[in-house]
Amino acid sequence: MKRLVVYPADIKLLTGKSDKAVYKECHRIREKFGLGKKDKLTTIHVKDFYHITLEELEMYLIIPNREDNLVQVAK
């Protein structure tokens, strides 16, 4: 895994939800794990929230210079 922090854009690719829905989802994840408003969401938080593996999550992370990012964004 090359990244630890997960951003709303990553969650948008993972869920296919709108921007507003993604920010609400981030809020729900923070609430579940007792994080503050400014605390970062990590790959561990997101994988546990969605009950997926790190490998599955890694497919949706936007990583600079990764060729398959273009395929994900186009979907």
mmCIF file of N, CA, C and O in Angstrom:
data_model
loop_
_atom_site.group_PDB
_atom_site.id
_atom_site.type_symbol
_atom_site.label_atom_id
_atom_site.label_comp_id
_atom_site.label_asym_id
_atom_site.label_seq_id
_atom_site.Cartn_x
_atom_site.Cartn_y
_atom_site.Cartn_z
ATOM 1 N N MET A 1 0.865 -1.178 0.000
ATOM 2 C CA MET A 1 0.000 0.000 0.000
ATOM 3 C C MET A 1 0.907 1.235 0.000
ATOM 4 O O MET A 1 1.806 1.324 0.808
ATOM 5 N N LYS A 2 0.622 2.155 -0.884
ATOM 6 C CA LYS A 2 1.457 3.339 -1.002
ATOM 7 C C LYS A 2 0.901 4.549 -0.262
ATOM 8 O O LYS A 2 1.608 5.510 -0.054
ATOM 9 N N ARG A 3 -0.366 4.475 0.127
ATOM 10 C CA ARG A 3 -0.961 5.607 0.841
ATOM 11 C C ARG A 3 -1.673 5.128 2.083
ATOM 12 O O ARG A 3 -2.258 4.050 2.117
ATOM 13 N N LEU A 4 -1.644 5.966 3.101
ATOM 14 C CA LEU A 4 -2.335 5.644 4.339
ATOM 15 C C LEU A 4 -3.623 6.453 4.464
ATOM 16 O O LEU A 4 -4.629 5.957 4.961
ATOM 17 N N VAL A 5 -3.614 7.690 3.969
ATOM 18 C CA VAL A 5 -4.764 8.581 4.101
ATOM 19 C C VAL A 5 -5.713 8.397 2.916
ATOM 20 O O VAL A 5 -5.275 8.284 1.773
ATOM 21 N N VAL A 6 -7.010 8.373 3.212
ATOM 22 C CA VAL A 6 -8.037 8.253 2.183
ATOM 23 C C VAL A 6 -8.791 9.573 2.102
ATOM 24 O O VAL A 6 -9.202 10.123 3.126
ATOM 25 N N TYR A 7 -8.975 10.075 0.899
ATOM 26 C CA TYR A 7 -9.635 11.353 0.675
ATOM 27 C C TYR A 7 -11.043 11.143 0.119
ATOM 28 O O TYR A 7 -11.354 10.073 -0.403
ATOM 29 N N PRO A 8 -11.885 12.165 0.196
ATOM 30 C CA PRO A 8 -13.242 12.036 -0.348
ATOM 31 C C PRO A 8 -13.272 11.595 -1.812
ATOM 32 O O PRO A 8 -14.148 10.825 -2.203
ATOM 33 N N ALA A 9 -12.319 12.025 -2.619
ATOM 34 C CA ALA A 9 -12.284 11.616 -4.030
ATOM 35 C C ALA A 9 -12.117 10.099 -4.156
ATOM 36 O O ALA A 9 -12.684 9.477 -5.053
ATOM 37 N N ASP A 10 -11.346 9.504 -3.244
ATOM 38 C CA ASP A 10 -11.176 8.050 -3.249
ATOM 39 C C ASP A 10 -12.491 7.360 -2.899
ATOM 40 O O ASP A 10 -12.872 6.370 -3.523
ATOM 41 N N ILE A 11 -13.184 7.889 -1.901
ATOM 42 C CA ILE A 11 -14.452 7.305 -1.477
ATOM 43 C C ILE A 11 -15.501 7.466 -2.570
ATOM 44 O O ILE A 11 -16.340 6.598 -2.775
ATOM 45 N N LYS A 12 -15.403 8.572 -3.311
ATOM 46 C CA LYS A 12 -16.333 8.778 -4.425
ATOM 47 C C LYS A 12 -16.138 7.699 -5.489
ATOM 48 O O LYS A 12 -17.110 7.153 -6.012
ATOM 49 N N LEU A 13 -14.896 7.372 -5.801
ATOM 50 C CA LEU A 13 -14.627 6.297 -6.765
ATOM 51 C C LEU A 13 -15.097 4.953 -6.224
ATOM 52 O O LEU A 13 -15.635 4.138 -6.955
ATOM 53 N N LEU A 14 -14.907 4.741 -4.935
ATOM 54 C CA LEU A 14 -15.284 3.475 -4.316
ATOM 55 C C LEU A 14 -16.793 3.265 -4.291
ATOM 56 O O LEU A 14 -17.282 2.194 -4.610
ATOM 57 N N THR A 15 -17.532 4.324 -3.947
ATOM 58 C CA THR A 15 -18.977 4.185 -3.751
ATOM 59 C C THR A 15 -19.809 4.626 -4.940
ATOM 60 O O THR A 15 -20.956 4.202 -5.077
ATOM 61 N N GLY A 16 -19.287 5.530 -5.757
ATOM 62 C CA GLY A 16 -20.055 6.059 -6.877
ATOM 63 C C GLY A 16 -21.083 7.090 -6.446
ATOM 64 O O GLY A 16 -21.980 7.444 -7.211
ATOM 65 N N LYS A 17 -20.950 7.601 -5.218
ATOM 66 C CA LYS A 17 -21.905 8.581 -4.696
ATOM 67 C C LYS A 17 -21.532 9.996 -5.117
ATOM 68 O O LYS A 17 -20.407 10.256 -5.548
ATOM 69 N N SER A 18 -22.472 10.927 -4.940
ATOM 70 C CA SER A 18 -22.229 12.336 -5.256
ATOM 71 C C SER A 18 -21.291 12.953 -4.222
ATOM 72 O O SER A 18 -21.047 12.376 -3.164
ATOM 73 N N ASP A 19 -20.786 14.143 -4.537
ATOM 74 C CA ASP A 19 -19.888 14.835 -3.613
ATOM 75 C C ASP A 19 -20.530 15.028 -2.240
ATOM 76 O O ASP A 19 -19.907 14.753 -1.213
ATOM 77 N N LYS A 20 -21.764 15.501 -2.227
ATOM 78 C CA LYS A 20 -22.446 15.757 -0.959
ATOM 79 C C LYS A 20 -22.617 14.464 -0.157
ATOM 80 O O LYS A 20 -22.370 14.444 1.048
ATOM 81 N N ALA A 21 -22.979 13.398 -0.832
ATOM 82 C CA ALA A 21 -23.162 12.110 -0.153
ATOM 83 C C ALA A 21 -21.838 11.575 0.378
ATOM 84 O O ALA A 21 -21.789 10.975 1.454
ATOM 85 N N VAL A 22 -20.759 11.806 -0.349
ATOM 86 C CA VAL A 22 -19.439 11.346 0.081
ATOM 87 C C VAL A 22 -19.014 12.068 1.360
ATOM 88 O O VAL A 22 -18.480 11.444 2.278
ATOM 89 N N TYR A 23 -19.256 13.375 1.444
ATOM 90 C CA TYR A 23 -18.881 14.102 2.657
ATOM 91 C C TYR A 23 -19.707 13.638 3.857
ATOM 92 O O TYR A 23 -19.204 13.549 4.978
ATOM 93 N N LYS A 24 -20.958 13.301 3.625
ATOM 94 C CA LYS A 24 -21.779 12.737 4.708
ATOM 95 C C LYS A 24 -21.227 11.379 5.133
ATOM 96 O O LYS A 24 -21.193 11.049 6.313
ATOM 97 N N GLU A 25 -20.809 10.607 4.157
ATOM 98 C CA GLU A 25 -20.231 9.293 4.435
ATOM 99 C C GLU A 25 -18.943 9.440 5.255
ATOM 100 O O GLU A 25 -18.714 8.688 6.202
ATOM 101 N N CYS A 26 -18.111 10.403 4.898
ATOM 102 C CA CYS A 26 -16.888 10.662 5.659
ATOM 103 C C CYS A 26 -17.230 11.012 7.104
ATOM 104 O O CYS A 26 -16.553 10.567 8.040
ATOM 105 N N HIS A 27 -18.270 11.796 7.281
ATOM 106 C CA HIS A 27 -18.722 12.162 8.625
ATOM 107 C C HIS A 27 -19.145 10.909 9.399
ATOM 108 O O HIS A 27 -18.797 10.744 10.573
ATOM 109 N N ARG A 28 -19.869 10.016 8.746
ATOM 110 C CA ARG A 28 -20.298 8.766 9.398
ATOM 111 C C ARG A 28 -19.108 7.895 9.788
ATOM 112 O O ARG A 28 -19.092 7.285 10.854
ATOM 113 N N ILE A 29 -18.106 7.853 8.929
ATOM 114 C CA ILE A 29 -16.899 7.064 9.233
ATOM 115 C C ILE A 29 -16.193 7.659 10.444
ATOM 116 O O ILE A 29 -15.794 6.939 11.361
ATOM 117 N N ARG A 30 -16.052 8.988 10.461
ATOM 118 C CA ARG A 30 -15.402 9.648 11.601
ATOM 119 C C ARG A 30 -16.167 9.401 12.896
ATOM 120 O O ARG A 30 -15.575 9.170 13.941
ATOM 121 N N GLU A 31 -17.495 9.456 12.818
ATOM 122 C CA GLU A 31 -18.313 9.202 14.012
ATOM 123 C C GLU A 31 -18.107 7.776 14.520
ATOM 124 O O GLU A 31 -17.965 7.557 15.716
ATOM 125 N N LYS A 32 -18.110 6.816 13.613
ATOM 126 C CA LYS A 32 -17.979 5.411 14.003
ATOM 127 C C LYS A 32 -16.675 5.159 14.748
ATOM 128 O O LYS A 32 -16.637 4.389 15.697
ATOM 129 N N PHE A 33 -15.605 5.816 14.330
ATOM 130 C CA PHE A 33 -14.302 5.576 14.926
ATOM 131 C C PHE A 33 -13.898 6.636 15.942
ATOM 132 O O PHE A 33 -12.767 6.615 16.433
ATOM 133 N N GLY A 34 -14.802 7.553 16.261
ATOM 134 C CA GLY A 34 -14.523 8.560 17.280
ATOM 135 C C GLY A 34 -13.467 9.565 16.872
ATOM 136 O O GLY A 34 -12.725 10.065 17.723
ATOM 137 N N LEU A 35 -13.407 9.879 15.600
ATOM 138 C CA LEU A 35 -12.433 10.846 15.101
ATOM 139 C C LEU A 35 -13.017 12.247 15.112
ATOM 140 O O LEU A 35 -14.223 12.424 14.967
ATOM 141 N N GLY A 36 -12.139 13.233 15.236
ATOM 142 C CA GLY A 36 -12.560 14.626 15.173
ATOM 143 C C GLY A 36 -12.753 15.076 13.747
ATOM 144 O O GLY A 36 -12.387 14.375 12.790
ATOM 145 N N LYS A 37 -13.318 16.259 13.605
ATOM 146 C CA LYS A 37 -13.628 16.803 12.276
ATOM 147 C C LYS A 37 -12.390 16.936 11.394
ATOM 148 O O LYS A 37 -12.451 16.753 10.187
ATOM 149 N N LYS A 38 -11.259 17.256 11.983
ATOM 150 C CA LYS A 38 -10.042 17.483 11.201
ATOM 151 C C LYS A 38 -9.133 16.267 11.150
ATOM 152 O O LYS A 38 -8.086 16.310 10.511
ATOM 153 N N ASP A 39 -9.528 15.172 11.803
ATOM 154 C CA ASP A 39 -8.717 13.959 11.759
ATOM 155 C C ASP A 39 -8.815 13.319 10.383
ATOM 156 O O ASP A 39 -9.864 13.322 9.749
ATOM 157 N N LYS A 40 -7.714 12.774 9.933
ATOM 158 C CA LYS A 40 -7.669 12.132 8.614
ATOM 159 C C LYS A 40 -8.276 10.738 8.679
ATOM 160 O O LYS A 40 -8.158 10.030 9.669
ATOM 161 N N LEU A 41 -8.924 10.340 7.602
ATOM 162 C CA LEU A 41 -9.413 8.976 7.473
ATOM 163 C C LEU A 41 -8.279 8.140 6.898
ATOM 164 O O LEU A 41 -7.638 8.538 5.932
ATOM 165 N N THR A 42 -8.057 6.991 7.499
ATOM 166 C CA THR A 42 -6.994 6.121 7.012
ATOM 167 C C THR A 42 -7.588 4.943 6.251
ATOM 168 O O THR A 42 -8.795 4.695 6.305
ATOM 169 N N THR A 43 -6.713 4.224 5.586
ATOM 170 C CA THR A 43 -7.150 3.049 4.852
ATOM 171 C C THR A 43 -7.787 2.035 5.804
ATOM 172 O O THR A 43 -8.751 1.365 5.432
ATOM 173 N N ILE A 44 -7.290 1.954 7.027
ATOM 174 C CA ILE A 44 -7.832 1.012 8.009
ATOM 175 C C ILE A 44 -9.268 1.391 8.372
ATOM 176 O O ILE A 44 -10.149 0.531 8.426
ATOM 177 N N HIS A 45 -9.526 2.684 8.605
ATOM 178 C CA HIS A 45 -10.882 3.139 8.918
ATOM 179 C C HIS A 45 -11.852 2.785 7.785
ATOM 180 O O HIS A 45 -12.931 2.250 8.016
ATOM 181 N N VAL A 46 -11.459 3.104 6.568
ATOM 182 C CA VAL A 46 -12.345 2.922 5.421
ATOM 183 C C VAL A 46 -12.587 1.436 5.145
ATOM 184 O O VAL A 46 -13.717 1.020 4.915
ATOM 185 N N LYS A 47 -11.548 0.631 5.199
ATOM 186 C CA LYS A 47 -11.734 -0.807 4.934
ATOM 187 C C LYS A 47 -12.614 -1.442 5.995
ATOM 188 O O LYS A 47 -13.448 -2.279 5.683
ATOM 189 N N ASP A 48 -12.459 -1.036 7.249
ATOM 190 C CA ASP A 48 -13.308 -1.581 8.314
ATOM 191 C C ASP A 48 -14.748 -1.104 8.179
ATOM 192 O O ASP A 48 -15.683 -1.864 8.426
ATOM 193 N N PHE A 49 -14.952 0.140 7.780
ATOM 194 C CA PHE A 49 -16.294 0.688 7.630
ATOM 195 C C PHE A 49 -17.063 -0.038 6.522
ATOM 196 O O PHE A 49 -18.236 -0.358 6.672
ATOM 197 N N TYR A 50 -16.389 -0.286 5.403
ATOM 198 C CA TYR A 50 -17.043 -0.912 4.251
ATOM 199 C C TYR A 50 -16.895 -2.441 4.238
ATOM 200 O O TYR A 50 -17.403 -3.096 3.336
ATOM 201 N N HIS A 51 -16.157 -2.977 5.186
ATOM 202 C CA HIS A 51 -15.949 -4.431 5.275
ATOM 203 C C HIS A 51 -15.334 -4.988 3.994
ATOM 204 O O HIS A 51 -15.846 -5.931 3.387
ATOM 205 N N ILE A 52 -14.237 -4.344 3.580
ATOM 206 C CA ILE A 52 -13.505 -4.801 2.398
ATOM 207 C C ILE A 52 -12.044 -5.015 2.787
ATOM 208 O O ILE A 52 -11.602 -4.599 3.851
ATOM 209 N N THR A 53 -11.285 -5.656 1.917
ATOM 210 C CA THR A 53 -9.863 -5.885 2.181
ATOM 211 C C THR A 53 -9.046 -4.671 1.732
ATOM 212 O O THR A 53 -9.521 -3.851 0.934
ATOM 213 N N LEU A 54 -7.811 -4.614 2.220
ATOM 214 C CA LEU A 54 -6.930 -3.526 1.791
ATOM 215 C C LEU A 54 -6.657 -3.611 0.285
ATOM 216 O O LEU A 54 -6.537 -2.586 -0.372
ATOM 217 N N GLU A 55 -6.581 -4.813 -0.235
ATOM 218 C CA GLU A 55 -6.333 -4.979 -1.675
ATOM 219 C C GLU A 55 -7.490 -4.412 -2.492
ATOM 220 O O GLU A 55 -7.282 -3.768 -3.523
ATOM 221 N N GLU A 56 -8.723 -4.661 -2.034
ATOM 222 C CA GLU A 56 -9.890 -4.126 -2.731
ATOM 223 C C GLU A 56 -9.907 -2.599 -2.658
ATOM 224 O O GLU A 56 -10.191 -1.919 -3.643
ATOM 225 N N LEU A 57 -9.577 -2.067 -1.493
ATOM 226 C CA LEU A 57 -9.552 -0.611 -1.316
ATOM 227 C C LEU A 57 -8.471 0.023 -2.176
ATOM 228 O O LEU A 57 -8.685 1.068 -2.785
ATOM 229 N N GLU A 58 -7.310 -0.619 -2.250
ATOM 230 C CA GLU A 58 -6.194 -0.059 -3.006
ATOM 231 C C GLU A 58 -6.550 0.167 -4.480
ATOM 232 O O GLU A 58 -6.047 1.079 -5.117
ATOM 233 N N MET A 59 -7.453 -0.636 -5.014
ATOM 234 C CA MET A 59 -7.860 -0.472 -6.412
ATOM 235 C C MET A 59 -8.547 0.874 -6.644
ATOM 236 O O MET A 59 -8.593 1.360 -7.778
ATOM 237 N N TYR A 60 -9.100 1.480 -5.603
ATOM 238 C CA TYR A 60 -9.842 2.734 -5.747
ATOM 239 C C TYR A 60 -9.079 3.954 -5.267
ATOM 240 O O TYR A 60 -9.600 5.059 -5.350
ATOM 241 N N LEU A 61 -7.880 3.765 -4.754
ATOM 242 C CA LEU A 61 -7.104 4.918 -4.305
ATOM 243 C C LEU A 61 -6.480 5.610 -5.503
ATOM 244 O O LEU A 61 -5.940 4.960 -6.396
ATOM 245 N N ILE A 62 -6.574 6.912 -5.494
ATOM 246 C CA ILE A 62 -5.964 7.703 -6.565
ATOM 247 C C ILE A 62 -4.501 7.902 -6.195
ATOM 248 O O ILE A 62 -4.192 8.574 -5.218
ATOM 249 N N ILE A 63 -3.622 7.282 -6.970
ATOM 250 C CA ILE A 63 -2.194 7.379 -6.706
ATOM 251 C C ILE A 63 -1.555 8.029 -7.922
ATOM 252 O O ILE A 63 -1.724 7.543 -9.050
ATOM 253 N N PRO A 64 -0.830 9.136 -7.720
ATOM 254 C CA PRO A 64 -0.209 9.829 -8.851
ATOM 255 C C PRO A 64 0.656 8.879 -9.685
ATOM 256 O O PRO A 64 1.309 7.980 -9.160
ATOM 257 N N ASN A 65 0.615 9.070 -10.975
ATOM 258 C CA ASN A 65 1.420 8.316 -11.935
ATOM 259 C C ASN A 65 1.045 6.834 -12.004
ATOM 260 O O ASN A 65 1.851 6.023 -12.413
ATOM 261 N N ARG A 66 -0.162 6.500 -11.605
ATOM 262 C CA ARG A 66 -0.598 5.106 -11.734
ATOM 263 C C ARG A 66 -1.512 5.030 -12.948
ATOM 264 O O ARG A 66 -2.513 5.735 -13.022
ATOM 265 N N GLU A 67 -1.174 4.187 -13.890
ATOM 266 C CA GLU A 67 -1.865 4.144 -15.172
ATOM 267 C C GLU A 67 -3.342 3.815 -15.059
ATOM 268 O O GLU A 67 -4.161 4.361 -15.775
ATOM 269 N N ASP A 68 -3.731 2.928 -14.142
ATOM 270 C CA ASP A 68 -5.132 2.536 -14.063
ATOM 271 C C ASP A 68 -6.018 3.589 -13.426
ATOM 272 O O ASP A 68 -7.220 3.458 -13.418
ATOM 273 N N ASN A 69 -5.452 4.690 -12.907
ATOM 274 C CA ASN A 69 -6.282 5.792 -12.402
ATOM 275 C C ASN A 69 -7.139 6.362 -13.517
ATOM 276 O O ASN A 69 -8.275 6.747 -13.305
ATOM 277 N N LEU A 70 -6.584 6.411 -14.721
ATOM 278 C CA LEU A 70 -7.326 6.952 -15.841
ATOM 279 C C LEU A 70 -8.542 6.080 -16.150
ATOM 280 O O LEU A 70 -9.599 6.571 -16.481
ATOM 281 N N VAL A 71 -8.393 4.791 -16.011
ATOM 282 C CA VAL A 71 -9.492 3.863 -16.266
ATOM 283 C C VAL A 71 -10.566 4.061 -15.194
ATOM 284 O O VAL A 71 -11.755 4.102 -15.493
ATOM 285 N N GLN A 72 -10.169 4.203 -13.934
ATOM 286 C CA GLN A 72 -11.129 4.369 -12.840
ATOM 287 C C GLN A 72 -11.919 5.657 -12.991
ATOM 288 O O GLN A 72 -13.129 5.658 -12.810
ATOM 289 N N VAL A 73 -11.241 6.735 -13.308
ATOM 290 C CA VAL A 73 -11.904 8.024 -13.430
ATOM 291 C C VAL A 73 -12.888 8.008 -14.594
ATOM 292 O O VAL A 73 -13.944 8.598 -14.552
ATOM 293 N N ALA A 74 -12.561 7.286 -15.653
ATOM 294 C CA ALA A 74 -13.407 7.230 -16.834
ATOM 295 C C ALA A 74 -14.690 6.439 -16.586
ATOM 296 O O ALA A 74 -15.669 6.622 -17.274
ATOM 297 N N LYS A 75 -14.680 5.560 -15.587
ATOM 298 C CA LYS A 75 -15.869 4.722 -15.320
ATOM 299 C C LYS A 75 -17.024 5.507 -14.826
ATOM 300 O O LYS A 75 -17.072 6.462 -14.254
#
